[in-house]
PDB file of C-alpha atoms in Angstrom:
ATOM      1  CA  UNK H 950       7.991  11.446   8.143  1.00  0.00           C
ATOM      2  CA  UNK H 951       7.685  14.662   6.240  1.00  0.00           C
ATOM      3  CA  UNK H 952       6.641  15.208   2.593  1.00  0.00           C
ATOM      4  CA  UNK H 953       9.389  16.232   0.173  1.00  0.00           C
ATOM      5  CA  UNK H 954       8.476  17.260  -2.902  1.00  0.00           C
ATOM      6  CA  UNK H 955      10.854  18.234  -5.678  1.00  0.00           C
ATOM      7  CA  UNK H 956       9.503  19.350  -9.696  1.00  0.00           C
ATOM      8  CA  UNK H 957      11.629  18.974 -12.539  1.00  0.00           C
ATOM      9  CA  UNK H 958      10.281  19.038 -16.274  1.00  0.00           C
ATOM     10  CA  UNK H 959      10.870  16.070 -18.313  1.00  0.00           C
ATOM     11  CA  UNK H 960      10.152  16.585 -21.849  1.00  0.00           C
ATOM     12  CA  UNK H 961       7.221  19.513 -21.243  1.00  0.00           C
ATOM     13  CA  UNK H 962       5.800  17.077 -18.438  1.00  0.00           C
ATOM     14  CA  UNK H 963       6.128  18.580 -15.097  1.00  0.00           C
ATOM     15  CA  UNK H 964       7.158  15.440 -12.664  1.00  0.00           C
ATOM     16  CA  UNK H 965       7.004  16.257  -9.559  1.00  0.00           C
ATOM     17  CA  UNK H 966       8.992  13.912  -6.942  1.00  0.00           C
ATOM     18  CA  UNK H 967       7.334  12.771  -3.510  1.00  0.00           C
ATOM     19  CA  UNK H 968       8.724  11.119  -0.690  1.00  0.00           C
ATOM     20  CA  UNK H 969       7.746  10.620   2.909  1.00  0.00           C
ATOM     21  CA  UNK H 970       3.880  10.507   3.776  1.00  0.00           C
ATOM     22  CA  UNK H 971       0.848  12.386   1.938  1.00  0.00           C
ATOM     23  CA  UNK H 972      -1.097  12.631   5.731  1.00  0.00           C
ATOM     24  CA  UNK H 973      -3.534  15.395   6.967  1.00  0.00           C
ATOM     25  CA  UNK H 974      -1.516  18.782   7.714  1.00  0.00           C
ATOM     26  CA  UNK H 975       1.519  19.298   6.129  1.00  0.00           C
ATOM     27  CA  UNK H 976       1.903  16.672   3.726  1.00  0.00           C
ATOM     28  CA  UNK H 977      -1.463  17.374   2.442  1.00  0.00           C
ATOM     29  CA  UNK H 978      -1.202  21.212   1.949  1.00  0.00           C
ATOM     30  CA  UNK H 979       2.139  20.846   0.135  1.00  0.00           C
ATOM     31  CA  UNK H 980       0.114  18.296  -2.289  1.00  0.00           C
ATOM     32  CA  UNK H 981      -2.256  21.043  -2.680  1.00  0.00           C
ATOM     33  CA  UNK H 982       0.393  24.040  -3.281  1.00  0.00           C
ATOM     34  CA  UNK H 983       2.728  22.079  -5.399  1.00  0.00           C
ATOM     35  CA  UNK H 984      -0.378  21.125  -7.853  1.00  0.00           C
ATOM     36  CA  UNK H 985      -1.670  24.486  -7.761  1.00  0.00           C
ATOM     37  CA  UNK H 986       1.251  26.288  -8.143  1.00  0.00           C
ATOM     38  CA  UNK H 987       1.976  24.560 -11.505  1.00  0.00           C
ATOM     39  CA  UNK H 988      -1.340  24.718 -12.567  1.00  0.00           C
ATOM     40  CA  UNK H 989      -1.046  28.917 -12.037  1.00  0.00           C
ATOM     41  CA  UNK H 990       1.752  28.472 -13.866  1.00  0.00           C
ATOM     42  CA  UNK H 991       0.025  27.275 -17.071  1.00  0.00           C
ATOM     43  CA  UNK H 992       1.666  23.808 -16.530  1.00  0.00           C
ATOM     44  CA  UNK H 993      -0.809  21.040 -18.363  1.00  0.00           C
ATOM     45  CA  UNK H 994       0.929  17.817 -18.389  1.00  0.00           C
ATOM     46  CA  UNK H 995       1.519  17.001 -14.640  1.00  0.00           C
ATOM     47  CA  UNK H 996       3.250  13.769 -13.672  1.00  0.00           C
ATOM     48  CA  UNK H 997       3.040  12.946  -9.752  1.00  0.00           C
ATOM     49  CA  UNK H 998       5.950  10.139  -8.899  1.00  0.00           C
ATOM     50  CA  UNK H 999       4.998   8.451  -5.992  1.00  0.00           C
ATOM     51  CA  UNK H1000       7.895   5.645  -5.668  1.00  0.00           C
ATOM     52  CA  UNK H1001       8.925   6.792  -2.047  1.00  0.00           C
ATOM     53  CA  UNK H1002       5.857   7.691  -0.811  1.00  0.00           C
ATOM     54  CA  UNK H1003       4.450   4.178   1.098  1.00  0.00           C
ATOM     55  CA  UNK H1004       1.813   5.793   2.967  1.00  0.00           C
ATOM     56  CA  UNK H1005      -1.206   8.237   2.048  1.00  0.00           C
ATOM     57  CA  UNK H1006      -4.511   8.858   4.082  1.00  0.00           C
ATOM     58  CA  UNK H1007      -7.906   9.917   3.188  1.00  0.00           C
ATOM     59  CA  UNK H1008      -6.722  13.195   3.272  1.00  0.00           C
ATOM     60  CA  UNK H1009      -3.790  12.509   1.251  1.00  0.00           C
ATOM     61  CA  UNK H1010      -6.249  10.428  -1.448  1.00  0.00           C
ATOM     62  CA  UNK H1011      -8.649  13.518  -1.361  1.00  0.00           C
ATOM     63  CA  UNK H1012      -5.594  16.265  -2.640  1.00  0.00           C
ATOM     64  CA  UNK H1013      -4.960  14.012  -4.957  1.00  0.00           C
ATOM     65  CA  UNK H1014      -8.703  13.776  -6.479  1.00  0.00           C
ATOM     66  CA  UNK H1015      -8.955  17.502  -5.767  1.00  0.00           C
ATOM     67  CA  UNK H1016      -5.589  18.227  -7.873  1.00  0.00           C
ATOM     68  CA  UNK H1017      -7.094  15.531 -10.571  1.00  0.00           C
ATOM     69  CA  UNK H1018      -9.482  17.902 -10.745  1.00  0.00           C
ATOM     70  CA  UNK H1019      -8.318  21.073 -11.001  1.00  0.00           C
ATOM     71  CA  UNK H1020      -5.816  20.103 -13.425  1.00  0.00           C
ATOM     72  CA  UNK H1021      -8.640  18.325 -15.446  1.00  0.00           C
ATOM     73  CA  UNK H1022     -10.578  21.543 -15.258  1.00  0.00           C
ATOM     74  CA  UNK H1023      -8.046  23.833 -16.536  1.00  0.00           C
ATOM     75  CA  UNK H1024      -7.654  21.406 -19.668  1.00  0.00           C
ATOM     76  CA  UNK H1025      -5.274  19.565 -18.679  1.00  0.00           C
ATOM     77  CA  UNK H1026      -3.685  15.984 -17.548  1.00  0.00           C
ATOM     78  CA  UNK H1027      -2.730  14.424 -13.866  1.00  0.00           C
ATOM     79  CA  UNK H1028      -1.010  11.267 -13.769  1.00  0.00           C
ATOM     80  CA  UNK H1029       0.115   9.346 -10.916  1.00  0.00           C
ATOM     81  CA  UNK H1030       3.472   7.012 -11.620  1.00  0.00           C
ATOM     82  CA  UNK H1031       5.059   4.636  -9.428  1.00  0.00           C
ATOM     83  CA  UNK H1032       3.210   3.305  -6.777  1.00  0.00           C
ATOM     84  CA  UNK H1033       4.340   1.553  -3.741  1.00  0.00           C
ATOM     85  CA  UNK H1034       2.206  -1.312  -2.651  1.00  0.00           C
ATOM     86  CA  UNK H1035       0.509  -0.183   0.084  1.00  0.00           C
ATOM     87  CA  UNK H1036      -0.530   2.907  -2.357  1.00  0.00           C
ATOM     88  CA  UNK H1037      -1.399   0.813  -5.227  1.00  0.00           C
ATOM     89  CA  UNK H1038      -3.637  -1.154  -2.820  1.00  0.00           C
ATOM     90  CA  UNK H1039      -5.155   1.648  -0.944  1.00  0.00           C
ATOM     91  CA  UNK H1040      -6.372   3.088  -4.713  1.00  0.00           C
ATOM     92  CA  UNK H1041      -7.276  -0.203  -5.694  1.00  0.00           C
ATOM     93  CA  UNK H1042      -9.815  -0.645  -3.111  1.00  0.00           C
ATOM     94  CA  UNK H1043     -11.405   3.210  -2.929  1.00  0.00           C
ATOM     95  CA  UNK H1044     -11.700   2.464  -6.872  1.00  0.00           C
ATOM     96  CA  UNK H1045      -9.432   5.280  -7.704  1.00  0.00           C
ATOM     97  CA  UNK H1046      -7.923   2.872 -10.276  1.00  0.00           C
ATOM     98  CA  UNK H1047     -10.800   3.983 -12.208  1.00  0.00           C
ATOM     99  CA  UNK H1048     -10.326   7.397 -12.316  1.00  0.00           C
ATOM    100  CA  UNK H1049      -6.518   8.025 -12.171  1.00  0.00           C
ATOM    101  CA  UNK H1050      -4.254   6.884 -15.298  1.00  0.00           C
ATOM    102  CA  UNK H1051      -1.397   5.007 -13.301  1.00  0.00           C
ATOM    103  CA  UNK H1052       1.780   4.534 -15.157  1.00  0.00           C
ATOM    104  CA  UNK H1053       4.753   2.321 -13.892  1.00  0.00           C
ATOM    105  CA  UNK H1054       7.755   3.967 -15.915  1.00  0.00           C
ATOM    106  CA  UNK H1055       8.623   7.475 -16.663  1.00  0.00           C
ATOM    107  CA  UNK H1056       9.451   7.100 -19.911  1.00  0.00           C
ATOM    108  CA  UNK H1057       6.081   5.325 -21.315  1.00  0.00           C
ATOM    109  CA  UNK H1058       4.325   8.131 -19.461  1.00  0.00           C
ATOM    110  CA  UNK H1059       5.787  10.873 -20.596  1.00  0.00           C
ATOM    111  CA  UNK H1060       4.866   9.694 -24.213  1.00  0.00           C
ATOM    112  CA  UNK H1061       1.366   8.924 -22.723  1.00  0.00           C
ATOM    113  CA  UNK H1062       0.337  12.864 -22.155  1.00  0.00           C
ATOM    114  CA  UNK H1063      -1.690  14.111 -25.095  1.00  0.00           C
TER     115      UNK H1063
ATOM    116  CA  UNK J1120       4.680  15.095  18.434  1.00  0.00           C
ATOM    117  CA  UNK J1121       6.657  14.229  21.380  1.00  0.00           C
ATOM    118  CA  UNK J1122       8.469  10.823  21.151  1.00  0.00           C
ATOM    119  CA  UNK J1123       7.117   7.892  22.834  1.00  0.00           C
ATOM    120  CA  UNK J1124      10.037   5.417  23.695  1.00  0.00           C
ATOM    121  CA  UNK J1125       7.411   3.722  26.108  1.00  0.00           C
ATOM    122  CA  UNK J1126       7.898  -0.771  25.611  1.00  0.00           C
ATOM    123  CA  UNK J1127       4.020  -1.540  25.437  1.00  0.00           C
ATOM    124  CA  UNK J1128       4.936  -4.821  25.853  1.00  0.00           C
ATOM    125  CA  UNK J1129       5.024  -4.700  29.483  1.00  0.00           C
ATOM    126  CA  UNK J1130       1.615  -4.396  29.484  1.00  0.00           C
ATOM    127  CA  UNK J1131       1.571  -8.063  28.360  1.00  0.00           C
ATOM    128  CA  UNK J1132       2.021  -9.719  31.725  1.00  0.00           C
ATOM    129  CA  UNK J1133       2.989 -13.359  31.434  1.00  0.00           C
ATOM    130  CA  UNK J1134       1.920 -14.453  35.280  1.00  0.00           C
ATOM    131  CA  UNK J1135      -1.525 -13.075  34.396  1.00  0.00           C
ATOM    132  CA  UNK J1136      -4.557 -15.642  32.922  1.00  0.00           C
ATOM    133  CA  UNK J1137      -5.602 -13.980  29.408  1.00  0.00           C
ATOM    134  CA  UNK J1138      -7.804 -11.158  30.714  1.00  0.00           C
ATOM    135  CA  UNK J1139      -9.532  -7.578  29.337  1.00  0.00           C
ATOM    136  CA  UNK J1140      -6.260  -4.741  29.648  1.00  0.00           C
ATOM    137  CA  UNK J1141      -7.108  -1.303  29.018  1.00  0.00           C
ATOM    138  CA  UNK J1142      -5.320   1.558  27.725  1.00  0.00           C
ATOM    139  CA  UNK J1143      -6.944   5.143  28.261  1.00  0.00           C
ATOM    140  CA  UNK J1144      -5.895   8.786  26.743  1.00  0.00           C
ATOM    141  CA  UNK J1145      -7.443  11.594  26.422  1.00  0.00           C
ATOM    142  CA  UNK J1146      -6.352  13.377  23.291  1.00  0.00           C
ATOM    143  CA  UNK J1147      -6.544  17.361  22.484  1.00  0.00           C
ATOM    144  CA  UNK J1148      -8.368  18.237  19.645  1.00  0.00           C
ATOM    145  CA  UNK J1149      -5.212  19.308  17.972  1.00  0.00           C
ATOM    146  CA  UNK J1150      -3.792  17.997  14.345  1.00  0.00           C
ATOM    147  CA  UNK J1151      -0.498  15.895  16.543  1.00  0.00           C
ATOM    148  CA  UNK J1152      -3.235  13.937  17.831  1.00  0.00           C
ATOM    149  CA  UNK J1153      -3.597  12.094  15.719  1.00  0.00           C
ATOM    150  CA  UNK J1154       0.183  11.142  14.821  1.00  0.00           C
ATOM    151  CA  UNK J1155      -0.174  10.534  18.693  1.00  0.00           C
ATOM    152  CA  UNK J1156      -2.836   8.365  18.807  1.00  0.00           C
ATOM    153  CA  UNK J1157      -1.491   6.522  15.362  1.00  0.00           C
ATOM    154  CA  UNK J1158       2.122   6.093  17.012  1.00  0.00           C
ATOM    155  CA  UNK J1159       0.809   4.727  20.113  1.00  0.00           C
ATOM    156  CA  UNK J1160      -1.179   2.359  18.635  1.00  0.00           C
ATOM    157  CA  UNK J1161       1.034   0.563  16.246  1.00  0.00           C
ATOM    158  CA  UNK J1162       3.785   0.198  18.810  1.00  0.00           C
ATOM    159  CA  UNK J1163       0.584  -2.049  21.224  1.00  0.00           C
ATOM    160  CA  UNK J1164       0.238  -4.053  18.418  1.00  0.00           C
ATOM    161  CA  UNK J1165       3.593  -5.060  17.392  1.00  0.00           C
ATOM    162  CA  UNK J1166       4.565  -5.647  21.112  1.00  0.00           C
ATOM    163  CA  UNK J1167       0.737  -7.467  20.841  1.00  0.00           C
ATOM    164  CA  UNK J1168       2.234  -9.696  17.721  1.00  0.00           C
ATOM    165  CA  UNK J1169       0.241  -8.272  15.004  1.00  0.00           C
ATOM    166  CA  UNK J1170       2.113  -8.676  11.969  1.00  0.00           C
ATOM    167  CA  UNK J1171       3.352  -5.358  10.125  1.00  0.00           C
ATOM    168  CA  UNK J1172       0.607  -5.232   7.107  1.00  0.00           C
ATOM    169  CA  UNK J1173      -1.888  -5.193  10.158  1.00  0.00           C
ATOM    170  CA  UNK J1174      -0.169  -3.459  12.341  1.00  0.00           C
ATOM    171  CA  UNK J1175      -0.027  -0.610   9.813  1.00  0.00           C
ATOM    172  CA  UNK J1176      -4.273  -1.371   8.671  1.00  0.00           C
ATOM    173  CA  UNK J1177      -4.925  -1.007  12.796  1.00  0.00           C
ATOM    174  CA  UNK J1178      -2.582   2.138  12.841  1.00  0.00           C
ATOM    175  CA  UNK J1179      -4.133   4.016   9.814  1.00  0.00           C
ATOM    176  CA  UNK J1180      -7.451   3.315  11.472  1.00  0.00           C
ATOM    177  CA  UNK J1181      -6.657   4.854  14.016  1.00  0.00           C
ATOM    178  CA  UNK J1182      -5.600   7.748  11.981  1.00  0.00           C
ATOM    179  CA  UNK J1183      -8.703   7.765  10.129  1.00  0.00           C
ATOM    180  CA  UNK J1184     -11.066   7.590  13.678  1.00  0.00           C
ATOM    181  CA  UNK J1185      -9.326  10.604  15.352  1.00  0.00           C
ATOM    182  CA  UNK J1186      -9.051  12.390  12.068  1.00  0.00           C
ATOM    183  CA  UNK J1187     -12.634  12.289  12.025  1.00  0.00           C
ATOM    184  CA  UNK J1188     -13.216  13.257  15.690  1.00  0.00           C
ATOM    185  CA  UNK J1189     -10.222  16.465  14.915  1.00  0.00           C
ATOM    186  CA  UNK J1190     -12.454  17.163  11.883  1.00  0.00           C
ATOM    187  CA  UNK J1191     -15.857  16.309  12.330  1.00  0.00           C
ATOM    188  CA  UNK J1192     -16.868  15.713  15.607  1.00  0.00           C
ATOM    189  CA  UNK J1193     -14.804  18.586  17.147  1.00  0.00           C
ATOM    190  CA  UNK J1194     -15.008  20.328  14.204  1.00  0.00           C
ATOM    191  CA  UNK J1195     -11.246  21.618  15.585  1.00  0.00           C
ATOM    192  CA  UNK J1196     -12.350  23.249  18.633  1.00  0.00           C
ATOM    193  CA  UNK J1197      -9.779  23.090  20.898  1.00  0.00           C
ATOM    194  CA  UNK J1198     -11.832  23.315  23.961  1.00  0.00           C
ATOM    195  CA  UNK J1199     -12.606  19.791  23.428  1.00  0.00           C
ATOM    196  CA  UNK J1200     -11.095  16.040  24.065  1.00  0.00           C
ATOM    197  CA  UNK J1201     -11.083  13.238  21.965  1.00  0.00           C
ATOM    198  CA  UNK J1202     -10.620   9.862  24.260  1.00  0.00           C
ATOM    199  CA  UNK J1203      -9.184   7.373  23.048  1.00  0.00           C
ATOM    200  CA  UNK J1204      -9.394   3.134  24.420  1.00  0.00           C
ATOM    201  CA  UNK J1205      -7.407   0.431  23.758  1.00  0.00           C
ATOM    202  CA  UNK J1206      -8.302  -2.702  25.190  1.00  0.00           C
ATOM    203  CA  UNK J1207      -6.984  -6.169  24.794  1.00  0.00           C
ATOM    204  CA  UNK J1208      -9.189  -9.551  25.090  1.00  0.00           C
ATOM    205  CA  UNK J1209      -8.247 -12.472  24.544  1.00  0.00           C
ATOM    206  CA  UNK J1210      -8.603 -12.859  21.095  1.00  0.00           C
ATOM    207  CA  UNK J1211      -8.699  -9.560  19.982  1.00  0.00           C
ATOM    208  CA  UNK J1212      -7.659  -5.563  20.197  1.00  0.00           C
ATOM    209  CA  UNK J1213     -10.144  -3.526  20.814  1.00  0.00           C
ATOM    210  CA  UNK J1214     -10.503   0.430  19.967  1.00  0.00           C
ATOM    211  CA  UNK J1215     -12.514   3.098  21.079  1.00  0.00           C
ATOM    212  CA  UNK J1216     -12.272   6.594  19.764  1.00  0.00           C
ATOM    213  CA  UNK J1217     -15.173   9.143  21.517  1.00  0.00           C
ATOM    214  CA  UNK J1218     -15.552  13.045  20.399  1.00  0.00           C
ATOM    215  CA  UNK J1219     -17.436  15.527  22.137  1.00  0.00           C
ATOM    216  CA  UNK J1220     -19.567  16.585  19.091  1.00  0.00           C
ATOM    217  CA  UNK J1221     -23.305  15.886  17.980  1.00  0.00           C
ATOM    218  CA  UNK J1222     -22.603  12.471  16.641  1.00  0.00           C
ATOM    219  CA  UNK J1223     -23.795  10.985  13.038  1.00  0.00           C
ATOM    220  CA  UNK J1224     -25.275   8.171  11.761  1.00  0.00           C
ATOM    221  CA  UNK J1225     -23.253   5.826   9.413  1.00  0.00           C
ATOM    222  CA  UNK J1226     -26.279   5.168   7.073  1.00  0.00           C
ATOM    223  CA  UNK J1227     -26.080   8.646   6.484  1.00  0.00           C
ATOM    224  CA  UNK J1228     -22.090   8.599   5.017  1.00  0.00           C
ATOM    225  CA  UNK J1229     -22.338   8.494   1.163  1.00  0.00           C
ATOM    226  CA  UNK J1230     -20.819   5.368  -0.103  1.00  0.00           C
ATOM    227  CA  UNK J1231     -17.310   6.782  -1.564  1.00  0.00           C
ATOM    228  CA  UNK J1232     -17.177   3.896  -4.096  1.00  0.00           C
ATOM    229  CA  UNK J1233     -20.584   5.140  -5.794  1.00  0.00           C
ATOM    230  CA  UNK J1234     -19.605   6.127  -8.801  1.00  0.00           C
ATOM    231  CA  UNK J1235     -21.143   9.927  -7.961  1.00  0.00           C
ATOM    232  CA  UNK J1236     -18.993  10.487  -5.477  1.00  0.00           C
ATOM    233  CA  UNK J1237     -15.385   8.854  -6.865  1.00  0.00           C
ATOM    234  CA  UNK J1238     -14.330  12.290  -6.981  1.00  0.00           C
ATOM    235  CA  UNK J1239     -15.405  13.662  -3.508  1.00  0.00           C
ATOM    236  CA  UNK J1240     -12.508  15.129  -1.700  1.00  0.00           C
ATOM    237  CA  UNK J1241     -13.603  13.541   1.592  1.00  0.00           C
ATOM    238  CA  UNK J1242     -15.646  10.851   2.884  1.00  0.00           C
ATOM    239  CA  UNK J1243     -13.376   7.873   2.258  1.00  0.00           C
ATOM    240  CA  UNK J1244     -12.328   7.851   6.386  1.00  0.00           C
ATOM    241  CA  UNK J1245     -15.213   5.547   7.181  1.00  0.00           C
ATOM    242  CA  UNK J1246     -14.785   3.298   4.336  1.00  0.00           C
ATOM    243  CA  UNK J1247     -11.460   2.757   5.305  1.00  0.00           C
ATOM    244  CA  UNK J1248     -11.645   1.779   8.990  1.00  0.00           C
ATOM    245  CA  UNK J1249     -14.443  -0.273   7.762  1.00  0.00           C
ATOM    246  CA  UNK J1250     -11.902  -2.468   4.872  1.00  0.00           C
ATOM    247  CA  UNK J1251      -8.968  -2.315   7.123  1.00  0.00           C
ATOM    248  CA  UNK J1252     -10.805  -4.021  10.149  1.00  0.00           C
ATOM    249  CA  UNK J1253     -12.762  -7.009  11.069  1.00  0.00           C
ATOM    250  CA  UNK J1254     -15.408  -5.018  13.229  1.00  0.00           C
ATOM    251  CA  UNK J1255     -16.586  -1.589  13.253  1.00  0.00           C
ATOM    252  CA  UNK J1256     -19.480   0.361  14.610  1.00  0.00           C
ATOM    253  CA  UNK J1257     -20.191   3.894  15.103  1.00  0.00           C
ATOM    254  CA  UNK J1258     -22.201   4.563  18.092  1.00  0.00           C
ATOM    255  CA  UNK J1259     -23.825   7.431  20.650  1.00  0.00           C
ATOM    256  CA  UNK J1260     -20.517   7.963  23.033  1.00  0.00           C
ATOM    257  CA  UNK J1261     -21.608   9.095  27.261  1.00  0.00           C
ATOM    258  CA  UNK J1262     -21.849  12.748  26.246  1.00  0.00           C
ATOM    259  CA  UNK J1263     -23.907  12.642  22.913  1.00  0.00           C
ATOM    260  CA  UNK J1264     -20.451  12.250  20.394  1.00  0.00           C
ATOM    261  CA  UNK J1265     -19.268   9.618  18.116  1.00  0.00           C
ATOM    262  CA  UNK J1266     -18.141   6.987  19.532  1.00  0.00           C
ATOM    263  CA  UNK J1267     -15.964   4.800  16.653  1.00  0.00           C
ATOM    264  CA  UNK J1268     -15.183   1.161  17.898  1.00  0.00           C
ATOM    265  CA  UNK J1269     -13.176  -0.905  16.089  1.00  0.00           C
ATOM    266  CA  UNK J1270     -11.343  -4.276  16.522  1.00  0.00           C
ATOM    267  CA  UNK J1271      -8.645  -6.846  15.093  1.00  0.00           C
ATOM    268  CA  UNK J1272      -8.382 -10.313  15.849  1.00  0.00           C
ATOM    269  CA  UNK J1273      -5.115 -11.087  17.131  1.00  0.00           C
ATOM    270  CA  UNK J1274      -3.117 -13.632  14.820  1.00  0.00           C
ATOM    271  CA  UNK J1275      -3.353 -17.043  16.207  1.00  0.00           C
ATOM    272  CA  UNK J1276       0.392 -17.267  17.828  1.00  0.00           C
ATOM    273  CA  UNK J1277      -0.344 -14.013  19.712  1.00  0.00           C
ATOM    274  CA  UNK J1278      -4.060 -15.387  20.954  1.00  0.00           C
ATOM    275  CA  UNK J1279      -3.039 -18.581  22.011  1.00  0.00           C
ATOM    276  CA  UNK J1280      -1.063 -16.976  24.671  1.00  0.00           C
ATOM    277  CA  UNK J1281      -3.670 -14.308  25.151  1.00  0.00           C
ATOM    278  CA  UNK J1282      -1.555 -11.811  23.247  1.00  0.00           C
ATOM    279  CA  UNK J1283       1.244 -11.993  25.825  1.00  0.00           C
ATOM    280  CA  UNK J1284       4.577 -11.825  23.210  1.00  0.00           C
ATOM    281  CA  UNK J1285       6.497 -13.114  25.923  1.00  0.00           C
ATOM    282  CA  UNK J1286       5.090 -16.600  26.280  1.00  0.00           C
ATOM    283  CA  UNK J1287       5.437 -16.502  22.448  1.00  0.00           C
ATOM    284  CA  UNK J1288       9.181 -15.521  22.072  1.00  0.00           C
ATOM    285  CA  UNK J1289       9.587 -18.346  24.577  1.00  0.00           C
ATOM    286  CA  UNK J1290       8.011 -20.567  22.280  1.00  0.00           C
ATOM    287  CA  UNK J1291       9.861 -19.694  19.082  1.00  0.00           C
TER     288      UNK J1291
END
């Protein structure tokens, strides 16, 4: 299944809506543009919404650390929201928990952004 | 990706005593190999009576194993194969995934859950075929490669009837 993404601003936060699979190849490099696209475009608050997105691989996990990153490095915030199960699990055991703030409603994370 | 509309449960054949089956492809070192070799493998295991959650763990090991021989061991190069081995024993699937590059040792694969290297951007592929099956083992493959092997034990209805999902829908 192919990745969709769609970005809409909500409150200054730029959410950006997946769904279909975050795998090696396409899914992957449209990760990678959407992130650094809105990071070019001086966006700072960047909330990823993962609701219909049940699968990622280890490529998928690493544009997600990479745009962490790189959003992190230009000063500013990358939040994931939503997570299926099967995501939630796969972070949960590559201790990605750790690293990622994960919120579970748009509204409490859209207040969460400094 | 061409579509596979192929029943893998004939493979299961219910006159036969449980026994070793083998599957064997040989994969191009190209990126739809590995939606191939994913595809393929979660329809054995369904028809093998795996249940979904491990039917997808099995399939995105898969993924992960000829990601790394796309990646790593072929580093891409199209002039090489990745082969790729199902087997079924009795109480287990078994599979092998063989590059044609220099090979690696696993001691040597950072551990992606050290807190140095949470942020890597790769490295996790391992780790995951490692969490998502009950055996793994990377060894020297015939021609100097990787060779990945990794198995599942069957759930108990499926090995019972040495995986055969036949004798089991009979059963239900």
């Amino acid at each position: 299944m192919t990745l969709h993404g769609t970005c809409r601003d909500n409150a200054g936060v730029a959410v950006i809506d997946f769904s279909g699979r975050i795998t090696l190849g396409e899914g992957s490099a449209l990760l990678r543009e959407t992130i650094r696209e809105l990071v070019r475009g001086g966006k700072k608050k960047i909330l990823i919404n993962l609701a219909d997105v049940d699968y990622i691989d280890s490529a998928g996990i690493g544009e997600l650390v990479s745009g962490y990153t790189s959003v992190s490095n230009a000063g500013g915030e990358l939040k994931l929201l939503n997570l299926t199960k099967r995501v939630h699990d796969l972070l949960q055991i590559t201790k990605l928990f750790t690293v990622f703030d994960v919120q579970n409603e748009e509204w409490t994370a859209i207040h969460s952004f400094k | 990706m061409l579509p596979i509309h192929r029943d893998f449960s004939e493979i299961f054949d219910p006159g036969m005593a449980p026994q070793t089956k083998r599957i064997e492809l040989m994969l191009e070192t190209v990126l739809d190999s590995v939606d191939l070799a994913e595809s393929i493998v979660m329809r054995i295991c369904d028809a093998a009576g795996f249940s979904e959650e491990d039917c997808h763990k099995i399939g995105m090991s898969v993924r992960e194993g000829v990601i790394n021989a796309y990646n790593y061991g072929n580093q891409q190069d199209r002039r090489k194969k990745i082969f790729f081995t199902v087997e079924f024993e009795p109480d287990k699937i078994v599979v092998h995934i063989i590059d044609q590059g220099k090979g690696f040792e696993v001691a040597d694969v950072p551990d992606p859950l050290a807190a140095e290297n949470l942020l890597r951007t790769s490295g996790r592929g391992i780790f995951l075929m490692r969490a998502f099956m009950d055996e793994f083992a990377v060894q020297h493959g015939p021609e100097g490669g990787a060779e990945l092997v990794m198995a599942k034990r069957l759930p108990l209805s499926g090995r019972q009837n040495g995986g055969d999902p036949a004798a089991r829908d009979k059963e239900s």
